[in-house]
Amino acid sequence: MVSIVWRPCPWVRSPDFQLEVSAVQLDEVTVNVVTGLERRRRQLGSNSATVDAADVNKAQIQDFSDFLIGRAEGVIMNDVSGDVGTSQRIRIRGSASISLSNEPLVIVDGVYFANPVSGDGVFNGLTGGQEPSRLNDLSPDEIENIEVIKGPAAAALYGTVGANGVILITTKRGTPGGTDWHFYGEGAQLEDRTDYPLNYAAIENISGNTSAPVFDEGGFNSDDWVACNNHEAAAGDCTQEQFLTFNTLRDPRTTIFQKGSRALYGVNVGGGTPTSTYFLSGEYKDEDGVLDFDLNNEEKWNVRANLDAALADNLNASLSIGFVARDVVFMSQDNSIFSSLLGGLAGMAGFVPGGHPNEATGGPNPENYLFNRNLIDQQEASQNAQDTDRFTGSINASWQPLEWLSAQGTFGIDLASNFDSWTVQPGLDNLTSTWVMGRRDAARAERQNWTGNVSVSGSVDIPGTDISSVTTVGASYQEELLNGVICFGSGLIEGTDSCASTSVLFDVDENFLNVVTVGAFAQQEFSLADRLFVTGSLRMDDNSNFGGNATQEYYPSASVSYLLSDEGFFPQSDLISELRLRGSWGVAGLRPAFRDAITLFGPITATFGGENLPGVTLSETGNELLKPERSTEWEAGADLGLFQDRVGVGFTYFRKSSKDALIERRLAPSFGLTTTLFQNLGEITNQGTEMSLRALVLDKRDARVNVTLQWTTLKNEIVALGEDVEPITFGDQRHEEGNPAGSFFSEPFTFNDADGNGLLSIDEVDAGDEDEFINEAFPTYTASLNLDVELFQFLRASTLFDARGGNSTRNLTEDFRCDRYFLDGRGCEATASQNASLEDQARWLASRFGGTNTGFLEEADFIKWREISFTLTAPPSLASKHMLLERTSLTFSGRNLQTFTDYTGLDPEANDQGASSNFQQREFNTQPPIRVFTLRLDVRF
């Protein structure tokens, strides 16, 4: 059964009513945040995706991002790390910008919600690559539904910030009637189930002394043995007499992992009268990650109050208030010198021999892994933390002075205050002097997002026709303000944690950002007999980030939706019960970054007449002609209902072209300016398909089965970088005309085991001289399968599978582990195991001696078993005797249960560059997504 709540306006609650079972959701109500108008999905010419929070088992949802993984076609949500509190990378219909962020706009209850994935503080580089997530400030139990506006064809009214798509989040509200209480609590166990690889060593005895070769954090602890790796043995330079293996991260005596835990408790209450309603909620969460010694944890309080009132017969108002206090401690990982995960993968725990020659045996030496343990102890004493206080509030009003005339307005603020801190106490060995002396990094930042939208709508029915018209005009104002202070110093007084306690290298800086957008818009809608809908709109924007010589930007759009099956001539049959054709076209933009259009000068100290005086020097060359990147998109599709709407099929084709893309081009030194300048030069396209199948497979009294299948394809291409602009290279990836953005390029290599001994020497591997296209960095297809089963009216089971592919990632973890051999004799299987494949040996030798990483650019296709849950409610016969049991449920769920992939690294989804990396994709000592088992109790009365 599909439940629909119809609201004449968002603030007056009407009783719920139910429709017949349908997999086609054309009467689902959506709200346009810009105009304030509600529309049924049948009226929309674009394909948006809606996730109803009531349909998703909350025990499966750890953070907000889990709502969207596998539940919205065209949306890729990457779990770049398994750390508690870290962010996720979101892409909607691909990446449309080369230089600007490709993250979507987020709006909560009409307010622009800040989601700066790059952070406002000191995290970049200090945690290795991961950043905190602002989206996860939200509590999943506060959310009513999520709507994804996928591209310019649908987001044109959002103007200069809508090109990457929009995520609209609506929080819960009360309904008229008695007071409805909801108590819930859950406990979860977090596990790292990664199959971490072994460390290897192959050694030769050079003295005849049979003393045991012992490894510790510094390498060999014996003068009687030397390393003899595979390529040296293949060349005849040494003889491999003994093989040793160990696994620091999995051995119970040396592992750095524990079983993490999460406790969550919450309560909400809602109710009201026909003229006023309320929803109040509070929640507390305490979560510890899987790394030992309390190095990764989160504590969070959420409070919310939503109030709605009819102030007069024609005037309604709504108030939404949310507050979160969130404290997160992050672990150092990725490319961080403090990463204990890196230490374990590199074999810094040491090991002792065992067995006889030619056997891969041996074990860890728990007395000789002080380096890794010191790192853990240091992190425990000097935690990398962020404390956040966040307030989000909005006031909405709807006034209808005449039957045909209405006005809507939304005003609100999103205010987030962060304190980031990181301390390294003095005395840590084996590191640079800066660390040995101790250091302190701290940052305080306050970010404000102000939102204001007003609109007036007039609706008329044209006499003598079946045509209805709605005309809307309005204006909007958005302002983003950031103020922050950052300090750094070394030479820390032991036991303190303040920049004021540092004695050398002290530095302080301030961050400032102020971006204002003023817009005006008009929209005209026509409908014919409630089956043909035509809409056109135009938005004008002026933004403070535009260059001083730039003018206002205009963003038009048009759409059509036609319910062909409602026509009298459409054949009625049990096979095709509903058919809708739709199409849309629109333009949206992305503004330049703050101050890119302005020439900036930085402070220096100049000596004049023997006296030090303040001076300035050119630090950034601005471009007064800068204007926004413009994305033009068109889409066409159809929605089909089969077998009396028990099966719903949707198909969409889209093509998005982004022109005037900002390119950071290099300047000739003869100009006397800085080395780079931003210009609107490039063009990039994204095109693809979105398909969905929703089916009520079985509908019986004691059994119901629903299946949802989604499939998305995507093709990305850089059409132009601009005249005389060379390909932009970053590591193994490149922006090059005619190829997908951020593609992998590297030299090919060949190998030949000429003597057939199963070991390759350097001479048996030949690397090429020129780079070749290897593969894309982002998936070219995504798919998901969701199965939901209800049995005997008291048992519900659901599961979700998620698949992605067509792209590659760099397995830098294995590349690094192999190269460890040259530091202390420990390495990967390819360096020191007779069982190593020729392919693995060749890719390492090609990387080390041939300068090509092609062998470590692996296909990242995968299928993940994301979720499974079982919910038990009281049987009707028992619930009728005990009223409290009627709305009580117990749920057991699992998340990230299994990954099916040919990728040989830690996880094909992980990314050591974090969510803020626009295109970089590699995995380097990154904590993979973790497995979570949750038990949840819900009690309602």
Short mmCIF file of C-alpha atoms in Angstrom, two decimals, residues 874-888:
data_model
loop_
_atom_site.label_atom_id
_atom_site.label_comp_id
_atom_site.label_asym_id
_atom_site.label_seq_id
_atom_site.Cartn_x
_atom_site.Cartn_y
_atom_site.Cartn_z
CA ALA A 874 4.06 -8.18 17.78
CA PRO A 875 1.60 -10.54 16.03
CA PRO A 876 -1.89 -9.02 15.69
CA SER A 877 -3.40 -11.50 18.13
CA LEU A 878 -0.87 -10.56 20.83
CA ALA A 879 -0.93 -6.83 20.09
CA SER A 880 -4.70 -6.69 20.50
CA LYS A 881 -4.29 -7.88 24.11
CA HIS A 882 -1.35 -5.64 24.94
CA MET A 883 -1.86 -2.23 23.36
CA LEU A 884 1.75 -1.13 23.96
CA LEU A 885 2.96 -3.96 21.73
CA GLU A 886 0.87 -2.76 18.80
CA ARG A 887 3.55 -0.25 17.79
CA THR A 888 6.65 -1.90 19.19
#
